[in-house]
One Martini backbone bead per residue (centre of mass of N, CA, C, O) as a GRO file, in nm:
protein
  369
    1UNK     BB    1  -1.682  -0.719  -1.374
    2UNK     BB    2  -1.409  -0.652  -1.526
    3UNK     BB    3  -1.080  -0.655  -1.500
    4UNK     BB    4  -1.031  -0.368  -1.603
    5UNK     BB    5  -1.238  -0.228  -1.416
    6UNK     BB    6  -1.109  -0.315  -1.149
    7UNK     BB    7  -0.829  -0.192  -1.198
    8UNK     BB    8  -0.923   0.094  -1.246
    9UNK     BB    9  -1.065   0.143  -0.974
   10UNK     BB   10  -0.818   0.080  -0.795
   11UNK     BB   11  -0.624   0.286  -0.914
   12UNK     BB   12  -0.794   0.533  -0.857
   13UNK     BB   13  -0.795   0.505  -0.547
   14UNK     BB   14  -0.484   0.510  -0.506
   15UNK     BB   15  -0.425   0.790  -0.638
   16UNK     BB   16  -0.603   0.962  -0.428
   17UNK     BB   17  -0.364   0.885  -0.246
   18UNK     BB   18  -0.099   1.095  -0.114
   19UNK     BB   19   0.175   0.876  -0.098
   20UNK     BB   20   0.421   1.018   0.004
   21UNK     BB   21   0.709   0.923   0.144
   22UNK     BB   22   0.706   1.165   0.372
   23UNK     BB   23   0.396   1.073   0.426
   24UNK     BB   24   0.308   0.859   0.668
   25UNK     BB   25   0.000   0.886   0.684
   26UNK     BB   26  -0.057   0.827   0.383
   27UNK     BB   27   0.085   0.553   0.379
   28UNK     BB   28  -0.100   0.425   0.587
   29UNK     BB   29  -0.367   0.473   0.432
   30UNK     BB   30  -0.307   0.299   0.178
   31UNK     BB   31  -0.277   0.033   0.343
   32UNK     BB   32  -0.558   0.034   0.473
   33UNK     BB   33  -0.707   0.005   0.211
   34UNK     BB   34  -0.592  -0.271   0.141
   35UNK     BB   35  -0.678  -0.421   0.393
   36UNK     BB   36  -0.984  -0.387   0.341
   37UNK     BB   37  -0.988  -0.577   0.084
   38UNK     BB   38  -0.919  -0.840   0.296
   39UNK     BB   39  -1.165  -0.843   0.443
   40UNK     BB   40  -1.310  -1.161   0.500
   41UNK     BB   41  -1.074  -1.330   0.438
   42UNK     BB   42  -0.807  -1.581   0.431
   43UNK     BB   43  -0.618  -1.358   0.475
   44UNK     BB   44  -0.307  -1.235   0.596
   45UNK     BB   45  -0.216  -0.930   0.768
   46UNK     BB   46   0.103  -0.789   0.779
   47UNK     BB   47   0.271  -0.564   0.987
   48UNK     BB   48   0.520  -0.303   0.922
   49UNK     BB   49   0.795  -0.107   1.083
   50UNK     BB   50   1.053   0.138   0.971
   51UNK     BB   51   1.130   0.445   1.034
   52UNK     BB   52   0.803   0.502   0.967
   53UNK     BB   53   0.773   0.267   0.751
   54UNK     BB   54   0.521   0.103   0.604
   55UNK     BB   55   0.409  -0.249   0.574
   56UNK     BB   56   0.299  -0.534   0.374
   57UNK     BB   57   0.180  -0.883   0.426
   58UNK     BB   58   0.006  -1.106   0.203
   59UNK     BB   59  -0.141  -1.419   0.322
   60UNK     BB   60  -0.212  -1.751   0.436
   61UNK     BB   61   0.053  -1.712   0.605
   62UNK     BB   62   0.257  -1.657   0.895
   63UNK     BB   63   0.505  -1.537   0.691
   64UNK     BB   64   0.829  -1.488   0.483
   65UNK     BB   65   0.805  -1.770   0.335
   66UNK     BB   66   0.806  -1.853  -0.014
   67UNK     BB   67   0.745  -1.939  -0.354
   68UNK     BB   68   0.598  -1.649  -0.407
   69UNK     BB   69   0.653  -1.301  -0.497
   70UNK     BB   70   0.477  -0.997  -0.467
   71UNK     BB   71   0.615  -0.668  -0.559
   72UNK     BB   72   0.545  -0.338  -0.414
   73UNK     BB   73   0.474   0.020  -0.437
   74UNK     BB   74   0.284   0.315  -0.277
   75UNK     BB   75   0.478   0.526  -0.325
   76UNK     BB   76   0.550   0.874  -0.403
   77UNK     BB   77   0.617   1.147  -0.559
   78UNK     BB   78   0.584   1.460  -0.566
   79UNK     BB   79   0.276   1.663  -0.594
   80UNK     BB   80   0.012   1.809  -0.698
   81UNK     BB   81  -0.324   1.799  -0.639
   82UNK     BB   82  -0.417   1.737  -0.939
   83UNK     BB   83  -0.260   1.449  -0.952
   84UNK     BB   84  -0.494   1.322  -0.740
   85UNK     BB   85  -0.693   1.341  -1.004
   86UNK     BB   86  -0.812   1.116  -1.183
   87UNK     BB   87  -0.808   1.034  -1.544
   88UNK     BB   88  -0.963   0.963  -1.857
   89UNK     BB   89  -0.793   0.887  -2.185
   90UNK     BB   90  -0.903   0.639  -2.313
   91UNK     BB   91  -0.644   0.413  -2.222
   92UNK     BB   92  -0.577   0.637  -2.005
   93UNK     BB   93  -0.443   0.677  -1.676
   94UNK     BB   94  -0.427   0.960  -1.478
   95UNK     BB   95  -0.161   1.005  -1.234
   96UNK     BB   96  -0.008   0.982  -0.949
   97UNK     BB   97   0.130   0.650  -0.980
   98UNK     BB   98   0.014   0.494  -1.220
   99UNK     BB   99   0.303   0.388  -1.316
  100UNK     BB  100   0.445   0.453  -1.011
  101UNK     BB  101   0.283   0.154  -0.915
  102UNK     BB  102  -0.042   0.133  -0.888
  103UNK     BB  103  -0.130  -0.036  -1.128
  104UNK     BB  104   0.043  -0.290  -1.061
  105UNK     BB  105  -0.073  -0.329  -0.777
  106UNK     BB  106  -0.362  -0.380  -0.871
  107UNK     BB  107  -0.298  -0.641  -1.016
  108UNK     BB  108  -0.195  -0.801  -0.764
  109UNK     BB  109  -0.442  -0.766  -0.587
  110UNK     BB  110  -0.647  -0.895  -0.781
  111UNK     BB  111  -0.512  -1.169  -0.797
  112UNK     BB  112  -0.539  -1.244  -0.500
  113UNK     BB  113  -0.848  -1.220  -0.479
  114UNK     BB  114  -0.911  -1.432  -0.715
  115UNK     BB  115  -0.719  -1.659  -0.536
  116UNK     BB  116  -0.824  -1.737  -0.252
  117UNK     BB  117  -0.925  -2.054  -0.343
  118UNK     BB  118  -0.650  -2.130  -0.444
  119UNK     BB  119  -0.403  -2.373  -0.428
  120UNK     BB  120  -0.168  -2.197  -0.550
  121UNK     BB  121  -0.192  -1.954  -0.303
  122UNK     BB  122  -0.069  -2.079  -0.029
  123UNK     BB  123   0.253  -1.965  -0.122
  124UNK     BB  124   0.179  -1.649  -0.138
  125UNK     BB  125   0.323  -1.313  -0.150
  126UNK     BB  126   0.222  -0.978  -0.067
  127UNK     BB  127   0.426  -0.686  -0.114
  128UNK     BB  128   0.389  -0.361   0.052
  129UNK     BB  129   0.533  -0.041   0.019
  130UNK     BB  130   0.667   0.318   0.131
  131UNK     BB  131   1.011   0.357   0.024
  132UNK     BB  132   1.129   0.339  -0.270
  133UNK     BB  133   1.179   0.653  -0.341
  134UNK     BB  134   1.403   0.639  -0.073
  135UNK     BB  135   1.545   0.319  -0.125
  136UNK     BB  136   1.399   0.064   0.062
  137UNK     BB  137   1.523  -0.010   0.349
  138UNK     BB  138   1.233   0.004   0.523
  139UNK     BB  139   1.113  -0.223   0.354
  140UNK     BB  140   1.242  -0.460   0.188
  141UNK     BB  141   1.507  -0.452   0.338
  142UNK     BB  142   1.385  -0.520   0.615
  143UNK     BB  143   1.233  -0.784   0.540
  144UNK     BB  144   1.484  -0.941   0.454
  145UNK     BB  145   1.615  -0.924   0.741
  146UNK     BB  146   1.361  -1.108   0.854
  147UNK     BB  147   1.321  -1.336   0.588
  148UNK     BB  148   1.246  -1.256   0.316
  149UNK     BB  149   1.145  -1.519   0.077
  150UNK     BB  150   1.213  -1.667  -0.257
  151UNK     BB  151   1.271  -1.815  -0.554
  152UNK     BB  152   1.039  -1.608  -0.661
  153UNK     BB  153   1.023  -1.269  -0.801
  154UNK     BB  154   0.786  -0.998  -0.850
  155UNK     BB  155   0.872  -0.672  -1.026
  156UNK     BB  156   0.668  -0.413  -1.172
  157UNK     BB  157   0.943  -0.163  -1.201
  158UNK     BB  158   1.070  -0.214  -1.506
  159UNK     BB  159   1.175  -0.129  -1.813
  160UNK     BB  160   0.961  -0.255  -2.049
  161UNK     BB  161   0.678  -0.318  -2.197
  162UNK     BB  162   0.615  -0.639  -2.165
  163UNK     BB  163   0.927  -0.679  -2.071
  164UNK     BB  164   1.208  -0.822  -1.986
  165UNK     BB  165   1.430  -0.764  -1.725
  166UNK     BB  166   1.796  -0.845  -1.702
  167UNK     BB  167   1.909  -0.548  -1.606
  168UNK     BB  168   2.061  -0.362  -1.330
  169UNK     BB  169   2.214  -0.117  -1.210
  170UNK     BB  170   2.424   0.004  -1.005
  171UNK     BB  171   2.400   0.198  -0.683
  172UNK     BB  172   2.602   0.485  -0.578
  173UNK     BB  173   2.675   0.700  -0.297
  174UNK     BB  174   2.852   1.013  -0.227
  175UNK     BB  175   3.055   1.199   0.005
  176UNK     BB  176   3.198   1.534   0.005
  177UNK     BB  177   3.457   1.679   0.216
  178UNK     BB  178   3.564   2.025   0.277
  179UNK     BB  179   3.833   2.212   0.405
  180UNK     BB  180   3.916   2.534   0.529
  181UNK     BB  181   3.997   2.891   0.560
  182UNK     BB  182   3.888   3.150   0.716
  183UNK     BB  183   3.779   3.474   0.577
  184UNK     BB  184   3.770   3.767   0.447
  185UNK     BB  185   3.664   3.875   0.135
  186UNK     BB  186   3.880   4.117   0.125
  187UNK     BB  187   4.106   3.873   0.227
  188UNK     BB  188   4.161   3.583   0.072
  189UNK     BB  189   4.476   3.531   0.135
  190UNK     BB  190   4.405   3.442   0.446
  191UNK     BB  191   4.273   3.195   0.306
  192UNK     BB  192   4.078   2.888   0.233
  193UNK     BB  193   3.878   2.768  -0.025
  194UNK     BB  194   3.659   2.508  -0.020
  195UNK     BB  195   3.513   2.539  -0.290
  196UNK     BB  196   3.765   2.537  -0.472
  197UNK     BB  197   3.858   2.261  -0.387
  198UNK     BB  198   3.606   2.112  -0.480
  199UNK     BB  199   3.627   2.193  -0.776
  200UNK     BB  200   3.890   2.044  -0.829
  201UNK     BB  201   3.785   1.761  -0.757
  202UNK     BB  202   3.549   1.756  -0.963
  203UNK     BB  203   3.726   1.786  -1.213
  204UNK     BB  204   3.874   1.516  -1.175
  205UNK     BB  205   3.622   1.338  -1.183
  206UNK     BB  206   3.512   1.432  -1.461
  207UNK     BB  207   3.761   1.341  -1.622
  208UNK     BB  208   3.731   1.030  -1.540
  209UNK     BB  209   3.393   1.079  -1.556
  210UNK     BB  210   3.253   1.134  -1.820
  211UNK     BB  211   3.015   1.205  -2.009
  212UNK     BB  212   2.740   1.013  -2.137
  213UNK     BB  213   2.633   0.854  -2.445
  214UNK     BB  214   2.491   0.724  -2.685
  215UNK     BB  215   2.625   0.395  -2.687
  216UNK     BB  216   2.783   0.450  -2.378
  217UNK     BB  217   2.567   0.413  -2.123
  218UNK     BB  218   2.690   0.128  -1.985
  219UNK     BB  219   2.864   0.273  -1.823
  220UNK     BB  220   2.993   0.472  -1.600
  221UNK     BB  221   2.819   0.702  -1.397
  222UNK     BB  222   2.819   1.068  -1.308
  223UNK     BB  223   2.642   1.258  -1.054
  224UNK     BB  224   2.602   1.589  -0.954
  225UNK     BB  225   2.354   1.665  -0.712
  226UNK     BB  226   2.509   1.812  -0.457
  227UNK     BB  227   2.585   2.156  -0.351
  228UNK     BB  228   2.778   2.301  -0.075
  229UNK     BB  229   2.868   2.630   0.078
  230UNK     BB  230   2.919   2.838   0.299
  231UNK     BB  231   2.783   3.155   0.478
  232UNK     BB  232   2.899   3.405   0.304
  233UNK     BB  233   2.974   3.634   0.055
  234UNK     BB  234   3.214   3.778   0.257
  235UNK     BB  235   3.339   3.478   0.274
  236UNK     BB  236   3.557   3.233   0.327
  237UNK     BB  237   3.522   2.913   0.282
  238UNK     BB  238   3.532   2.647   0.531
  239UNK     BB  239   3.302   2.478   0.372
  240UNK     BB  240   3.236   2.176   0.169
  241UNK     BB  241   2.975   1.999  -0.021
  242UNK     BB  242   2.894   1.673  -0.174
  243UNK     BB  243   2.685   1.473  -0.401
  244UNK     BB  244   2.716   1.151  -0.557
  245UNK     BB  245   2.605   0.955  -0.843
  246UNK     BB  246   2.643   0.603  -0.930
  247UNK     BB  247   2.649   0.397  -1.224
  248UNK     BB  248   2.683   0.034  -1.278
  249UNK     BB  249   2.834  -0.250  -1.363
  250UNK     BB  250   3.018  -0.556  -1.351
  251UNK     BB  251   3.318  -0.409  -1.360
  252UNK     BB  252   3.215  -0.303  -1.076
  253UNK     BB  253   3.208  -0.133  -0.747
  254UNK     BB  254   3.186   0.036  -0.459
  255UNK     BB  255   3.477  -0.013  -0.360
  256UNK     BB  256   3.624   0.075  -0.621
  257UNK     BB  257   3.502   0.360  -0.640
  258UNK     BB  258   3.608   0.465  -0.373
  259UNK     BB  259   3.906   0.429  -0.443
  260UNK     BB  260   3.907   0.612  -0.691
  261UNK     BB  261   3.814   0.876  -0.560
  262UNK     BB  262   4.046   0.895  -0.348
  263UNK     BB  263   4.265   0.912  -0.586
  264UNK     BB  264   4.154   1.191  -0.720
  265UNK     BB  265   4.163   1.353  -0.472
  266UNK     BB  266   4.309   1.630  -0.267
  267UNK     BB  267   4.079   1.719  -0.023
  268UNK     BB  268   3.866   1.512   0.010
  269UNK     BB  269   3.634   1.338   0.188
  270UNK     BB  270   3.520   1.001   0.134
  271UNK     BB  271   3.175   0.877   0.148
  272UNK     BB  272   2.963   0.624   0.181
  273UNK     BB  273   2.604   0.611   0.169
  274UNK     BB  274   2.505   0.411  -0.072
  275UNK     BB  275   2.389   0.073  -0.189
  276UNK     BB  276   2.329  -0.098  -0.508
  277UNK     BB  277   2.305  -0.373  -0.672
  278UNK     BB  278   2.332  -0.567  -0.919
  279UNK     BB  279   2.095  -0.689  -1.162
  280UNK     BB  280   2.090  -1.039  -1.264
  281UNK     BB  281   1.931  -1.239  -1.477
  282UNK     BB  282   1.827  -1.573  -1.529
  283UNK     BB  283   1.779  -1.663  -1.861
  284UNK     BB  284   1.806  -1.996  -1.841
  285UNK     BB  285   1.563  -2.035  -1.690
  286UNK     BB  286   1.250  -2.168  -1.681
  287UNK     BB  287   1.112  -1.929  -1.545
  288UNK     BB  288   1.197  -1.709  -1.742
  289UNK     BB  289   1.090  -1.841  -2.001
  290UNK     BB  290   0.797  -1.836  -1.916
  291UNK     BB  291   0.767  -1.534  -1.865
  292UNK     BB  292   0.852  -1.429  -2.151
  293UNK     BB  293   0.638  -1.591  -2.315
  294UNK     BB  294   0.384  -1.453  -2.175
  295UNK     BB  295   0.440  -1.168  -2.265
  296UNK     BB  296   0.423  -1.230  -2.566
  297UNK     BB  297   0.135  -1.356  -2.565
  298UNK     BB  298   0.034  -1.051  -2.439
  299UNK     BB  299   0.196  -0.833  -2.649
  300UNK     BB  300   0.491  -0.857  -2.610
  301UNK     BB  301   0.825  -0.945  -2.513
  302UNK     BB  302   1.110  -1.184  -2.493
  303UNK     BB  303   1.321  -0.959  -2.500
  304UNK     BB  304   1.567  -0.849  -2.324
  305UNK     BB  305   1.639  -0.576  -2.099
  306UNK     BB  306   1.787  -0.285  -1.993
  307UNK     BB  307   1.860  -0.090  -1.683
  308UNK     BB  308   1.949   0.207  -1.525
  309UNK     BB  309   1.781   0.165  -1.300
  310UNK     BB  310   1.618   0.112  -0.981
  311UNK     BB  311   1.483  -0.132  -0.749
  312UNK     BB  312   1.359  -0.363  -0.516
  313UNK     BB  313   1.505  -0.608  -0.652
  314UNK     BB  314   1.791  -0.576  -0.517
  315UNK     BB  315   1.714  -0.722  -0.236
  316UNK     BB  316   1.710  -1.024  -0.391
  317UNK     BB  317   1.996  -1.053  -0.404
  318UNK     BB  318   2.074  -1.379  -0.290
  319UNK     BB  319   1.761  -1.482  -0.236
  320UNK     BB  320   1.673  -1.516  -0.533
  321UNK     BB  321   1.672  -1.700  -0.826
  322UNK     BB  322   1.418  -1.526  -0.936
  323UNK     BB  323   1.398  -1.210  -1.115
  324UNK     BB  324   1.101  -1.037  -1.208
  325UNK     BB  325   1.090  -0.781  -1.467
  326UNK     BB  326   0.846  -0.521  -1.532
  327UNK     BB  327   0.589  -0.341  -1.732
  328UNK     BB  328   0.370  -0.130  -1.830
  329UNK     BB  329   0.229   0.082  -2.023
  330UNK     BB  330   0.380   0.418  -2.019
  331UNK     BB  331   0.497   0.667  -1.887
  332UNK     BB  332   0.717   0.820  -1.751
  333UNK     BB  333   0.840   0.860  -1.461
  334UNK     BB  334   0.746   1.157  -1.269
  335UNK     BB  335   0.563   1.301  -1.439
  336UNK     BB  336   0.304   1.512  -1.471
  337UNK     BB  337   0.165   1.318  -1.709
  338UNK     BB  338   0.088   1.054  -1.571
  339UNK     BB  339   0.058   0.715  -1.714
  340UNK     BB  340  -0.162   0.430  -1.788
  341UNK     BB  341  -0.240   0.137  -1.944
  342UNK     BB  342  -0.520  -0.057  -1.931
  343UNK     BB  343  -0.458  -0.283  -2.138
  344UNK     BB  344  -0.178  -0.346  -2.013
  345UNK     BB  345  -0.281  -0.433  -1.736
  346UNK     BB  346  -0.442  -0.671  -1.842
  347UNK     BB  347  -0.204  -0.819  -1.973
  348UNK     BB  348  -0.045  -0.848  -1.711
  349UNK     BB  349  -0.250  -1.015  -1.563
  350UNK     BB  350  -0.257  -1.262  -1.757
  351UNK     BB  351   0.044  -1.329  -1.741
  352UNK     BB  352   0.056  -1.363  -1.430
  353UNK     BB  353  -0.161  -1.574  -1.395
  354UNK     BB  354  -0.031  -1.798  -1.570
  355UNK     BB  355   0.238  -1.805  -1.434
  356UNK     BB  356   0.154  -1.877  -1.145
  357UNK     BB  357   0.005  -2.142  -1.210
  358UNK     BB  358   0.239  -2.284  -1.354
  359UNK     BB  359   0.468  -2.254  -1.150
  360UNK     BB  360   0.316  -2.373  -0.899
  361UNK     BB  361   0.245  -2.650  -1.022
  362UNK     BB  362   0.542  -2.739  -1.055
  363UNK     BB  363   0.653  -2.678  -0.752
  364UNK     BB  364   0.387  -2.826  -0.602
  365UNK     BB  365   0.268  -3.064  -0.762
  366UNK     BB  366   0.021  -2.957  -0.934
  367UNK     BB  367  -0.245  -2.962  -1.117
  368UNK     BB  368  -0.340  -2.820  -1.400
  369UNK     BB  369  -0.651  -2.669  -1.489
   0.00000   0.00000   0.00000
């Protein structure tokens, strides 16, 4: 069976398991499927679980410290049942998670299986988690807190097809809480409406962080994602709350944004909910240069691109010297007709295969075959 056929079959099987982030049983089931693929091999499968989210680390040694880490997630965003029945149309495999990122995980799984007896893979770890779509704290974040590390980490979950991603924006979310004074809706002058206060605060925030469009999209963005308040239509709201998400570059950080928000609002208490750091890849390193050249060799581009979104690569900031990010050709993530290109998965496999062997031969001082 060809590499493409193996990757297609494996991706098909993974897509059929509806491993939505909130369905912990399905997440456990998809990892059990992967574990079964390594039964009878010389690989060790380590299980981890944090706050109900399971993860796997597959390697030749029972450790979390490696020379090279392959990192992916097998959880997906919610979909209807039909999206878990994959189908092929030409070069495209359709189904929930095909692009994000079960196809890429199939590439990494197949690479590990094919190199079971390779001396190059004695110090390689494959990490698969099931909580990336809900933040990643209980998957890669938890494993890094336990000591997961390597000089070089590969995360095929962002950027442009077969193109190195050199930058991912920082991601920080805030909660705004406003209190009012309740009263009957027939006599609003007897109360203070918390919703109206929140509206005033949000107007001030929107004025300071106006909507952006290309070519200015690399500045700080602010999205008002959730708004709630009040308890009855005929009552003056005593409480209102909202959550906002901000993406930023290197010119600011979560602490500065929190300070800015608190200076803008008149009524709300502002609390930081979550933070993801900026990911900036070291483009001058020999490792990055090798990676980008092999993407180009296999039909991609060596020119680095920036990414607005974030992925589990952020947890390796300050842990890994080289964070390598790319993805296969695919539809946008999370769409109804999600698909991944099978030929692009094969190209990704060949680029990753040659990169791993070359990189590991140099770092482990082994002769290249």
